[in-house]
Coordinates of C-alpha atoms in Angstrom, one line a residue:
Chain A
X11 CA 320.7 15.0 111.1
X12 CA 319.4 18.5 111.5
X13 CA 319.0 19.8 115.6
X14 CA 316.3 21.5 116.6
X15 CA 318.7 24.3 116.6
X16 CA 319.3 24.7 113.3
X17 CA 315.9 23.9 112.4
X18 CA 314.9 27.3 114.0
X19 CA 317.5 29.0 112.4
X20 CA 316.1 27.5 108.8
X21 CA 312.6 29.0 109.8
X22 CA 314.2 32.4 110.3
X23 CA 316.1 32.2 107.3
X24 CA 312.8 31.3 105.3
X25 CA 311.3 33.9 103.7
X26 CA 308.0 34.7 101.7
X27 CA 307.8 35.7 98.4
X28 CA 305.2 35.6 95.4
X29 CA 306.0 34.1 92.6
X30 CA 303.4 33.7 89.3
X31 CA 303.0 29.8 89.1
X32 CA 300.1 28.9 87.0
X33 CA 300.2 30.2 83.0
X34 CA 296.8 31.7 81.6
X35 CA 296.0 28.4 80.0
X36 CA 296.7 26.2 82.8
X37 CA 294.0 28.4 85.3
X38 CA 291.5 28.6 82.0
X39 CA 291.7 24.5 81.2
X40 CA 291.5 23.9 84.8
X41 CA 288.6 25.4 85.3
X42 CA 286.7 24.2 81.7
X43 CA 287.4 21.0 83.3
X44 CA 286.4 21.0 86.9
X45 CA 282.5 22.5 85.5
X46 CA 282.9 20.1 82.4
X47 CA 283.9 16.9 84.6
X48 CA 281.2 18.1 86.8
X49 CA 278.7 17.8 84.6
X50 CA 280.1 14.5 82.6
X51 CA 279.8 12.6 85.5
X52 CA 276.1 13.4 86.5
X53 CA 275.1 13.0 83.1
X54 CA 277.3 10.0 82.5
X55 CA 275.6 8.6 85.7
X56 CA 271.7 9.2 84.1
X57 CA 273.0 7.6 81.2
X58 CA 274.2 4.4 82.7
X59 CA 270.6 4.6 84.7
X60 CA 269.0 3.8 81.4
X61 CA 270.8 0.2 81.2
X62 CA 272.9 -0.3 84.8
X63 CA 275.6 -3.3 83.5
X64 CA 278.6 -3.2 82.5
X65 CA 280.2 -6.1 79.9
X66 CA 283.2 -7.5 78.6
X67 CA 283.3 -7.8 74.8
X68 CA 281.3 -6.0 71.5
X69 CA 278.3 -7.1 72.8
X70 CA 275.9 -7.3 76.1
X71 CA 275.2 -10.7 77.1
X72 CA 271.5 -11.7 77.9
X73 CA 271.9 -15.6 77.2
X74 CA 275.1 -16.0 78.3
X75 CA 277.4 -14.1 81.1
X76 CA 280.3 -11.5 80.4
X77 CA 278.9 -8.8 82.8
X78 CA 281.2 -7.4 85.5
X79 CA 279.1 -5.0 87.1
X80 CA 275.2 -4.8 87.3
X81 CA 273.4 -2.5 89.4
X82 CA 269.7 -3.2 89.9
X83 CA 266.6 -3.4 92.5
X84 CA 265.7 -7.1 93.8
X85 CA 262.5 -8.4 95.4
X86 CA 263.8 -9.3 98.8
X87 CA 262.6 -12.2 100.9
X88 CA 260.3 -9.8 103.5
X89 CA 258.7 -8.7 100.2
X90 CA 261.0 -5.1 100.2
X91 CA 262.7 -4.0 97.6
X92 CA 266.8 -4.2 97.7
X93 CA 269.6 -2.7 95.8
X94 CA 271.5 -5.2 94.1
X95 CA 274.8 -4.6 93.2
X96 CA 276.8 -7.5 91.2
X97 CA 280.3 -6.8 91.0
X98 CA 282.4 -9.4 88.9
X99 CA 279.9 -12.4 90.2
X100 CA 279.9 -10.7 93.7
X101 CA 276.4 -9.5 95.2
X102 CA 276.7 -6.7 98.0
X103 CA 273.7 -5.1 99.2
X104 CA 273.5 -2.0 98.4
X105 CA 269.9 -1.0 99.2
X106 CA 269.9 3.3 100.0
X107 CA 272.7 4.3 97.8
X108 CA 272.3 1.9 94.5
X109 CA 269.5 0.1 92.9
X110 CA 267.3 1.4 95.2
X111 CA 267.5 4.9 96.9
X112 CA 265.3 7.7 97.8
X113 CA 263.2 8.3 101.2
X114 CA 261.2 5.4 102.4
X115 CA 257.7 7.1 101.6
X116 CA 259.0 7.6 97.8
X117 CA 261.7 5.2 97.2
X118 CA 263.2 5.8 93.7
X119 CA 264.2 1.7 91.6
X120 CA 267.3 2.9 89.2
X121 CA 271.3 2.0 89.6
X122 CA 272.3 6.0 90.4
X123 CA 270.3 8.1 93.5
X124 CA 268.7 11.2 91.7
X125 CA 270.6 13.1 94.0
X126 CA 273.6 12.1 91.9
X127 CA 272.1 12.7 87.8
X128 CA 271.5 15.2 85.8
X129 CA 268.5 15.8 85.0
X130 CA 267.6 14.5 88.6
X131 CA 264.7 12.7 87.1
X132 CA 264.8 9.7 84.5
X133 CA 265.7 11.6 81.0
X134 CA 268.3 9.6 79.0
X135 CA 267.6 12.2 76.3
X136 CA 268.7 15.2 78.2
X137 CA 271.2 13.6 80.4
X138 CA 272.9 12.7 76.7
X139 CA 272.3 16.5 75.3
X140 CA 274.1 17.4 78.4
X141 CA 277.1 15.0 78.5
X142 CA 277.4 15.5 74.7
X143 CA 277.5 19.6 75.2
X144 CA 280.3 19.0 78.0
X145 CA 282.1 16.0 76.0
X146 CA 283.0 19.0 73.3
X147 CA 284.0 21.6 75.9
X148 CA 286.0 19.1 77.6
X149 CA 287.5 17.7 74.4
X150 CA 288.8 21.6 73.1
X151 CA 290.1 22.4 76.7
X152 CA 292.0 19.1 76.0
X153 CA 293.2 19.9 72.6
X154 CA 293.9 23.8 73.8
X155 CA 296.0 22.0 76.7
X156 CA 297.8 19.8 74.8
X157 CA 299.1 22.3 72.3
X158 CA 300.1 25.4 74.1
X159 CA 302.1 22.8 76.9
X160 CA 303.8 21.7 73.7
X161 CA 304.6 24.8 72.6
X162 CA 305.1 26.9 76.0
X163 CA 307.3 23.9 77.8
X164 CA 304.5 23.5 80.3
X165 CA 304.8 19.8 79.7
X166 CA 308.5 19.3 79.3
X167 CA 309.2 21.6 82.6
X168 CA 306.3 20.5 84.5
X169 CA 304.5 17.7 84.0
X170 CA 306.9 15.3 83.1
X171 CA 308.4 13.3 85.8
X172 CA 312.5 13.4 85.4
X173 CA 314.6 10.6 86.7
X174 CA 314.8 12.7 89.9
X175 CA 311.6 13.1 90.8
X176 CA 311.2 9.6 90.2
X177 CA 314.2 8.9 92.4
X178 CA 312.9 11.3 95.4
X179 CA 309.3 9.3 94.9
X180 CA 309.2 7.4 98.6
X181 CA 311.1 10.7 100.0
X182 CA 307.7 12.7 98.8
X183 CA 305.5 10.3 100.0
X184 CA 306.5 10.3 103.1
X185 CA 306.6 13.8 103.2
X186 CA 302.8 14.3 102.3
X187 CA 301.9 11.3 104.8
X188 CA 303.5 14.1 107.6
X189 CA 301.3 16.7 106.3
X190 CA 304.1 18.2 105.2
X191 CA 304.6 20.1 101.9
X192 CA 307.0 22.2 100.2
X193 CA 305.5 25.6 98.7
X194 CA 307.9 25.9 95.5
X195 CA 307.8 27.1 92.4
X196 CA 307.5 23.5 90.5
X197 CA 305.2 20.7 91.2
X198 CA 306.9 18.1 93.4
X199 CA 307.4 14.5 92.3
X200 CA 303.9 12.9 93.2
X201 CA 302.1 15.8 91.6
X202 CA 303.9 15.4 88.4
X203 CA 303.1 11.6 88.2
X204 CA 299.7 12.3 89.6
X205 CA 299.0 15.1 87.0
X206 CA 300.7 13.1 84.1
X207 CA 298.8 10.3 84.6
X208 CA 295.4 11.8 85.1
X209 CA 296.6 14.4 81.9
X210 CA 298.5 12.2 79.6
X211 CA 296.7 8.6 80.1
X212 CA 293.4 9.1 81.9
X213 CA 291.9 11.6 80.0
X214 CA 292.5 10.8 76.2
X215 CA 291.5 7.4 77.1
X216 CA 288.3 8.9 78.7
X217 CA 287.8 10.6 75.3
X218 CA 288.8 7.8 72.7
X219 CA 286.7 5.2 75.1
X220 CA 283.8 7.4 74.3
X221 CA 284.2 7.9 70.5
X222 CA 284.5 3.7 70.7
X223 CA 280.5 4.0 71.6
X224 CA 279.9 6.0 68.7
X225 CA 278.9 3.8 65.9
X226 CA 279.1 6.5 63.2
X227 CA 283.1 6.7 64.9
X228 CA 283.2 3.0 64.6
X229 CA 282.7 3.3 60.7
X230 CA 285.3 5.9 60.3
X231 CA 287.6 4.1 63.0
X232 CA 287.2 0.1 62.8
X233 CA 290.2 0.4 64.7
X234 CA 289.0 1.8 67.5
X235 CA 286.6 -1.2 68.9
X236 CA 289.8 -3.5 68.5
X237 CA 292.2 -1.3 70.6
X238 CA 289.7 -1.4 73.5
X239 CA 288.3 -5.0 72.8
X240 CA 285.1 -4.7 72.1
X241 CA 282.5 -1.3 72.4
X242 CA 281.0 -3.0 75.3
X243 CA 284.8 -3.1 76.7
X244 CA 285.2 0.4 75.8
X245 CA 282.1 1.5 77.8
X246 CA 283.0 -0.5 80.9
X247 CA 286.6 1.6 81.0
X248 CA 285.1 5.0 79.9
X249 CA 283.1 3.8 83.3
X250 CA 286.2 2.6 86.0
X251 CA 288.2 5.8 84.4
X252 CA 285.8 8.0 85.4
X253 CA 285.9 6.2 89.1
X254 CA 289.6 6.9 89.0
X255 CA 288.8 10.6 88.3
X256 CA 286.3 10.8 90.9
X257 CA 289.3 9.3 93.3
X258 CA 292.2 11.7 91.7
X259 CA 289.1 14.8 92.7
X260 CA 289.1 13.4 96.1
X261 CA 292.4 13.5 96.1
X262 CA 292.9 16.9 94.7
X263 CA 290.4 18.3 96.8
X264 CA 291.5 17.5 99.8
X265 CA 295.6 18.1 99.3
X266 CA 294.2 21.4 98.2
X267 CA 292.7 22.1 101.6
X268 CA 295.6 19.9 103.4
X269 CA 298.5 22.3 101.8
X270 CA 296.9 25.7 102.0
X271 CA 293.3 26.2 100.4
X272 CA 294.3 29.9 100.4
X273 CA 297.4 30.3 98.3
X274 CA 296.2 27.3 96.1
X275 CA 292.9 28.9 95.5
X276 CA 294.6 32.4 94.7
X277 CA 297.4 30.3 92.8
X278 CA 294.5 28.8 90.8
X279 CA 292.6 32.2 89.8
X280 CA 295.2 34.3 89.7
X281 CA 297.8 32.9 89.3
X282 CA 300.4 34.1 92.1
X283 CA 301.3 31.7 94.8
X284 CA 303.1 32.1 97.8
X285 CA 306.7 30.2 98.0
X286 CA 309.1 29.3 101.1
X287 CA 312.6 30.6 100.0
X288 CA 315.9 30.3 101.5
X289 CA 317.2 34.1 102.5
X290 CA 319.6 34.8 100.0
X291 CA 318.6 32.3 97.5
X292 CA 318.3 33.0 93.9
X293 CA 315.4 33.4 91.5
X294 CA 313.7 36.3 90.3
X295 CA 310.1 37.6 90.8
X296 CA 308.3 37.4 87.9
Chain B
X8 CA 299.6 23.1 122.2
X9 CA 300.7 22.7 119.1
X10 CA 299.5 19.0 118.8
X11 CA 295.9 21.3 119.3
X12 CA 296.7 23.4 116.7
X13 CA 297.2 20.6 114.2
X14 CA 294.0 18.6 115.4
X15 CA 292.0 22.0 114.8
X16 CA 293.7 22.5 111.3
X17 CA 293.1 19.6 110.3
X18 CA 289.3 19.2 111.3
X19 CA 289.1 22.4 109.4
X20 CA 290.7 20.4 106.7
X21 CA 288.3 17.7 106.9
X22 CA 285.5 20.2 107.1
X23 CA 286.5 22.1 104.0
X24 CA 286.8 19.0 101.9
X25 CA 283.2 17.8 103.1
X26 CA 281.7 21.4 102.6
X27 CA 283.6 21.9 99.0
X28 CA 281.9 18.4 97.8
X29 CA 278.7 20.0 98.8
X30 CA 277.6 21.4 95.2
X31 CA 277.5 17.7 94.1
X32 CA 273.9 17.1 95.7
X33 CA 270.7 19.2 95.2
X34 CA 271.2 18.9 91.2
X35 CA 267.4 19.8 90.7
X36 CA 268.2 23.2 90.8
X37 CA 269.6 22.6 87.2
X38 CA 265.9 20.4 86.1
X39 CA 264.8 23.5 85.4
X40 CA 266.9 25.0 83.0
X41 CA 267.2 21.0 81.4
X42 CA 263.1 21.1 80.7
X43 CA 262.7 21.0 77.1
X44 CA 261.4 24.4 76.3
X45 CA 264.7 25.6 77.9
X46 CA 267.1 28.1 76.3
X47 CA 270.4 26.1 77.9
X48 CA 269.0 22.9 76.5
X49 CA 268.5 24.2 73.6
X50 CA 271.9 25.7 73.4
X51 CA 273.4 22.9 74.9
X52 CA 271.2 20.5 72.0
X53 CA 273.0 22.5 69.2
X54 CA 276.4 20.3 70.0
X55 CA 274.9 17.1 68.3
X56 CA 274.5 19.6 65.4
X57 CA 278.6 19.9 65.7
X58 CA 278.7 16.4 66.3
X59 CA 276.5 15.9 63.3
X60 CA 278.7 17.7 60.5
X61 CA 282.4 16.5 61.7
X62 CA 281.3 13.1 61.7
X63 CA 279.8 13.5 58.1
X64 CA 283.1 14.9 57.9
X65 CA 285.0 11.9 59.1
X66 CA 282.5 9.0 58.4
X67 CA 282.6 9.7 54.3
X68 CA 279.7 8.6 52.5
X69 CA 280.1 4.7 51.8
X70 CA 282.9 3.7 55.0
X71 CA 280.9 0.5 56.3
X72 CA 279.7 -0.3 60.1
X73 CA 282.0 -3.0 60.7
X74 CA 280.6 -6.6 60.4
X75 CA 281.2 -9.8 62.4
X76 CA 281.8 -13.7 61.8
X77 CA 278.8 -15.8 62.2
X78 CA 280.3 -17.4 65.3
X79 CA 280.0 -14.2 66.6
X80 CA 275.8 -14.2 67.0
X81 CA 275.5 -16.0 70.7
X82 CA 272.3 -15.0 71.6
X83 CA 268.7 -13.9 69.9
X84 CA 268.4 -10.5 68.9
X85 CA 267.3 -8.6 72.0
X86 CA 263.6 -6.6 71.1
X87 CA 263.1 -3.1 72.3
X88 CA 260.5 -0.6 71.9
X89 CA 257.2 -2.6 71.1
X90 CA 257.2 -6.1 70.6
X91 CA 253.8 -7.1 69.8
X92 CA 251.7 -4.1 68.2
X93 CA 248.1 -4.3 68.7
X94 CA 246.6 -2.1 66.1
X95 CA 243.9 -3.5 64.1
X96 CA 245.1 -3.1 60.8
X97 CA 248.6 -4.9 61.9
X98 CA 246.8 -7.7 63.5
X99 CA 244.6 -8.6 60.5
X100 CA 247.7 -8.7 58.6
X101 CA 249.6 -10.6 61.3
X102 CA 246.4 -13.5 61.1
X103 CA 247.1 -13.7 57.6
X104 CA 251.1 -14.4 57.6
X105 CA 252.1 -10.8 56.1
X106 CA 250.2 -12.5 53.2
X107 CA 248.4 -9.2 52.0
X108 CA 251.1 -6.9 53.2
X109 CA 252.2 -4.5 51.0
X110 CA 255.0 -1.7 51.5
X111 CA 253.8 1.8 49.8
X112 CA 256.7 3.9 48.6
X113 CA 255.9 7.8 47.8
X114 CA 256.0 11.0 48.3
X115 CA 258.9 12.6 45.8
X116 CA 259.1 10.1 43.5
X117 CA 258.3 9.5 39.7
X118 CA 256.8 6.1 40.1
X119 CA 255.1 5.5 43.6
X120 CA 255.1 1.7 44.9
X121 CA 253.4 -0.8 46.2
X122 CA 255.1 -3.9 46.7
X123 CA 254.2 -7.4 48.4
X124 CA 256.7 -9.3 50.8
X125 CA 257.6 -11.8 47.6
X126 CA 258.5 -9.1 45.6
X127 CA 260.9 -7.2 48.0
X128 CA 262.3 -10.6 48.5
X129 CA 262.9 -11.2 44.7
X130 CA 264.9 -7.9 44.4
X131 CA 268.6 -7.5 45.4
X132 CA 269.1 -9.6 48.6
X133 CA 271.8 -8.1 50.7
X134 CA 273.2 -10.5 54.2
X135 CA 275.4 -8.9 56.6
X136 CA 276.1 -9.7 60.2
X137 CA 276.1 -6.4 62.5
X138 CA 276.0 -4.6 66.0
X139 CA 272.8 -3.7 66.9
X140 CA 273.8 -0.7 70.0
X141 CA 270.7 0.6 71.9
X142 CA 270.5 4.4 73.1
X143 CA 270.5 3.0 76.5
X144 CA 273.6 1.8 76.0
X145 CA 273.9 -2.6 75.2
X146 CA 274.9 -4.1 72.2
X147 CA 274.0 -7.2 70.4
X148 CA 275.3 -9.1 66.9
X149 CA 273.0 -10.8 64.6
X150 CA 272.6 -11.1 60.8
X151 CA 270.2 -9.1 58.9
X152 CA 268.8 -10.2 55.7
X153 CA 267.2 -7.2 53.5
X154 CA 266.7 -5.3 50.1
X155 CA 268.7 -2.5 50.2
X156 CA 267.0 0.4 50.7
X157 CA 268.6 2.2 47.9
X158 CA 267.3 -0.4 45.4
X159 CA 263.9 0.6 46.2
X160 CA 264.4 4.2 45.9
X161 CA 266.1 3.4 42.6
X162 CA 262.9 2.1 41.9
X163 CA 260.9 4.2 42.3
X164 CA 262.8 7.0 40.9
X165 CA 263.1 9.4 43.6
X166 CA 263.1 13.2 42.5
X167 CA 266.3 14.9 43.3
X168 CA 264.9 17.2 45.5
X169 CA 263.9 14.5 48.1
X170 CA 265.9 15.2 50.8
X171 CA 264.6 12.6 53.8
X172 CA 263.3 9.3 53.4
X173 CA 260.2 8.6 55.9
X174 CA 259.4 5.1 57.4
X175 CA 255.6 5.0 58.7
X176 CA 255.1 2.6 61.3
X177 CA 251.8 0.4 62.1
X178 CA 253.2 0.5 66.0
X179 CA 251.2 2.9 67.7
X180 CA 253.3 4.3 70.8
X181 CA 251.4 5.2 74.0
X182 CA 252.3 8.8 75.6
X183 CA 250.0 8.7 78.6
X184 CA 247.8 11.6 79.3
X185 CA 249.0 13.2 75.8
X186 CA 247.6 10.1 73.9
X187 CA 248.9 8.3 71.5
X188 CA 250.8 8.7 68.2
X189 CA 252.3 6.4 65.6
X190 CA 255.8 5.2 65.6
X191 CA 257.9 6.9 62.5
X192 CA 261.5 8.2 61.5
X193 CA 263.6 9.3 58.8
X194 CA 266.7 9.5 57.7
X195 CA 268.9 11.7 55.0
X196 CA 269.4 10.5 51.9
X197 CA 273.4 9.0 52.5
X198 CA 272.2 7.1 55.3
X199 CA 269.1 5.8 53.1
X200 CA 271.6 5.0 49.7
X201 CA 274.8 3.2 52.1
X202 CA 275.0 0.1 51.2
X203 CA 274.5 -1.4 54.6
X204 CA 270.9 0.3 54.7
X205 CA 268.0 -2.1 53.9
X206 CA 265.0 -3.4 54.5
X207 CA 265.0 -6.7 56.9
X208 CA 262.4 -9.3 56.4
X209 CA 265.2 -12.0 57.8
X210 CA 267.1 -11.8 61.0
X211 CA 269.7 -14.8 61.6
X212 CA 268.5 -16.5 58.5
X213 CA 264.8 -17.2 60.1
X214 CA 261.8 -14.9 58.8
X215 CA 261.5 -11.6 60.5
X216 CA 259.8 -12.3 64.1
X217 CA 257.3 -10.0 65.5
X218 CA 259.2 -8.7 68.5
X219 CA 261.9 -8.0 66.1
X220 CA 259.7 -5.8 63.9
X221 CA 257.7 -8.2 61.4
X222 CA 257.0 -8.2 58.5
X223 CA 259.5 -5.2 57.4
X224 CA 262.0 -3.3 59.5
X225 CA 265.1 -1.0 58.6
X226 CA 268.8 -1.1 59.5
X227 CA 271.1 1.5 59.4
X228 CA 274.0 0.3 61.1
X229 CA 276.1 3.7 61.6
X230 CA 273.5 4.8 64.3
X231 CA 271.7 3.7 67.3
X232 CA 268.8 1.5 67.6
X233 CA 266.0 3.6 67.7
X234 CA 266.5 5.1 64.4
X235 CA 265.5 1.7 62.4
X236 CA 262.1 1.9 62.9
X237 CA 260.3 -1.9 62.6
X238 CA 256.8 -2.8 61.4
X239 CA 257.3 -0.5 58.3
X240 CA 254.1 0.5 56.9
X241 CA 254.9 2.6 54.0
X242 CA 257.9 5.1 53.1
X243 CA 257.7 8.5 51.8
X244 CA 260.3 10.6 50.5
X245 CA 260.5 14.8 51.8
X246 CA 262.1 17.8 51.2
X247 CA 261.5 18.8 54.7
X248 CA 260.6 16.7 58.0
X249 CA 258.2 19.4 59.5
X250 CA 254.5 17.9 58.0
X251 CA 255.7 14.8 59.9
X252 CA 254.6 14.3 64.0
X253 CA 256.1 17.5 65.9
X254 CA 258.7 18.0 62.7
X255 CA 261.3 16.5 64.6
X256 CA 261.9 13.8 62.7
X257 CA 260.9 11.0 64.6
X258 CA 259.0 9.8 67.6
X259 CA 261.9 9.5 69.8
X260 CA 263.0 12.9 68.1
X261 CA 259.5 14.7 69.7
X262 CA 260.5 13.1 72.8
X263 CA 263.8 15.0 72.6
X264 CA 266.6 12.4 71.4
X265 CA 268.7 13.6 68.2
X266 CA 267.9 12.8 65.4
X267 CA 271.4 12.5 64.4
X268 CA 272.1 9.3 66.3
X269 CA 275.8 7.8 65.2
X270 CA 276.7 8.8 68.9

């Protein structure tokens, strides 16, 4: 158990140094993907507008039930119109924000506000020219990722959880719940799982749930509407993976801020990020 | 006074994460550059040109839309689009059962057509139980019966340097203030000679209803909905889709959709 002694004598020992912490590719992929998924998700939002429910299955059902989410505007009983929101059999109102949205004197009737699609008007067309454009970019960051990590160890050094990252898990957590966090040179524990996961699982499923839609892809890839059960099945996960993204940005977003918005920003750009090191410590500046 | 320190950073914090999520409203500053005269739609169209040649790429000329048990067909097939045309010409045909409906086939062939319902029905049948997915984005199984398109083309000889096959629709759409225009498409000629492309007159082993596109509709079951146009009027074979609406190739083409749609 440390004294608040020696914990004063640590702080004087610390000192600052930069270090280079993010490779070229890292900072260029990040980047392609923050305007890429920026622009996914408001066209993927227009596109949903033009049919607002979600199913279970290869097909949509209109005489029988296998929808788990529906979005839509309702007569209500003073006459008004209501956002409807059906969530696995569940109705919330969700009149303002869904279904129905827009001021009072020009109240817009579709699932996503316009504030949130692209185009902000009703255009499944262009909202599909647009996510299709992005879709690409997105796709060749991805592949451009995924190869240089291989080659440069990015993904063996970095991303990868070891067993001790994995053993120093609830030690991490409960460091970040302090709003504390160790500037080092390699992502901590949380950050590799988070980055895995959002790298490794949630974005190649985000791309193969979307070639399941395609039904030229389904010709060349019968196997694809089996993995996922069903294309309807594929577009309701291509749809909760992207909520998960959205969460992982919130996230992101705000442990950027919470840890230094500063350093990460410069870390992000230019690559060079400040680092709390032990006086006499090893390592090299690079 | 350090506890105020760490209340200040983190409303600053809190601040910074509300202000950097700021960018995500207001996005008709981008409807601009989106309108269809555009050059960054235009630039940003020329991806489903990509998307286009790599899954010609992929797809191979004769790989089949997969196709489904008939226990699989729990509902009616959904109509889209128009349901019930009212131009005259399809009406007076309509009061008459299809009875003096005849397909015309032309254009670049040798030997133009003009056949009746029964005869299209006494040529090569073909049956096959398929997703129907719609641009907005639902799916729906059903069987199709049909002639295979490339039956008909074999028929009437087509010149090799057809390129497009036209369908000509008796549907007239309604565009509001710009008027109106009648419903067509076209395809290339490996979507028009796959062996899952024909000509419906049957759908789940009834006749053909109206809503569904009566008396004569096509499928082509490795793209989206809107590219099998119903209430076929005649078909014509092209080197080149410009004589044909706005040269897009198709209504929902002029409208801006792709006219590659196997996304």
């Amino acid at each position: 158990m440390a004294t608040a002694i020696d914990k004063q004598k640590h702080d004087i020992n610390l000192q600052r140094t930069t270090i280079r912490r993010h490779g070229l590719m890292t900072r260029i992929t990040h980047w392609t993907w923050a305007v890429a998924l920026f622009f996914l998700l408001l066209s993927g939002l227009q596109i949903f507008n033009a049919h607002p429910s979600l199913y279970i299955g290869e097909q949509s059902g209109f005489a029988f039930d296998n929808s788990v989410l529906s979005i839509r505007a309702v007569r209500g009983a003073d006459g008004n119109a209501e956002g409807l929101t059906t969530l696995l059999g569940r109705p919330i109102d969700t009149t303002g924000l869904l279904g129905v949205s827009g001021p009072e004197d020009g109240r817009t009737y579709q699932a996503f506000p316009a504030w949130l699609t692209v185009p902000s008007y009703h255009d499944l067309a262009t909202g599909r020219i647009v996510h299709f454009f992005f879709a690409w970019l997105f796709a060749a960051a991805f592949a451009s990722w995924f190869v240089a990590s291989l080659i440069n160890g990015h993904l063996r050094c970095d991303i990868l959880p070891t067993f001790s990252d994995i053993r120093g898990l609830p030690g991490s957590f409960v460091e970040h719940l302090r709003f504390r966090f160790h500037h080092g040179r390699s992502y901590n524990g949380l950050q590799k799982i988070s980055y895995a996961i959002v790298l490794l699982v949630l974005f190649p499923l985000m791309i193969l749930t979307g070639l399941t839609m395609s039904p030229g892809m389904n010709a060349a890839v019968p196997l694809l509407t089996e993995i996922f059960g069903g294309r309807q099945t594929a577009r309701t996960i291509h749809f909760a993976v992207m909520l998960l993204l959205v969460g992982f940005f919130a996230i992101h977003i705000f442990m950027v801020f919470a840890a230094g918005p500063i350093n990460e920003m410069r870390s992000m750009v230019t690559g060079r990020y400040r680092i709390d090191r032990e006086a006499g410590e090893g390592g090299t500046e690079r | 006074m350090s506890r105020i320190i760490i209340n200040r950073r983190r409303l600053l914090t809190v601040a910074g994460v509300a202000a950097s999520t700021l960018p995500l409203v207001g996005c008709d500053a981008l409807d601009e550059m989106l309108s269809s005269e555009a050059t960054a739609r235009g630039l940003m169209a020329k991806a489903n040109s990509l998307t286009y040649r790599v899954q010609r790429f992929l797809i191979g000329a004769d790989s089949l839309a997969k196709e489904y048990s008939a226990s699989e067909i729990r509902q009616g097939q959904r109509p889209n689009g128009s349901t019930d045309p009212t131009d005259a010409t399809y009406i007076a045909l309509r009061d008459g059962a299809f009875a003096g409906y005849r397909l015309s086939v032309g254009g670049l062939v040798d030997r133009p057509l003009s056949l009746s319902l029964d005869e299209l029905r006494n040529m090569p049948s073909r049956t096959q139980v398929t997703r129907h997915d719609c641009v907005e984005g639902w799916s729906c199984i059903a069987k199709w019966t049909g002639v295979p398109l490339a039956a008909v083309l074999d028929e009437a000889r087509a010149k090799p340097e057809a390129r497009y096959v036209v369908f000509r629709c008796f549907d007239t759409m309604d565009l509001g203030l710009s008027g109106e225009v009648a419903y067509y498409e076209s395809i290339d000629m490996l979507d028009a000679r796959h062996p899952q492309t024909i000509l419906a007159y049957g759908l789940n082993g009834e006749p053909l209803p109206i809503a569904n596109g009566a008396p004569l509709r096509v499928r082509i079951e490795r793209q989206l909905g809107y590219k099998m146009a119903k209430y076929i009027r005649s078909i014509e074979l092209a080197s080149d889709l410009a004589p044909y609406g706005q040269g897009k190739g198709g209504f929902w083409e002029d409208l801006g959709y792709d006219w590659y749609a196997g996304i």
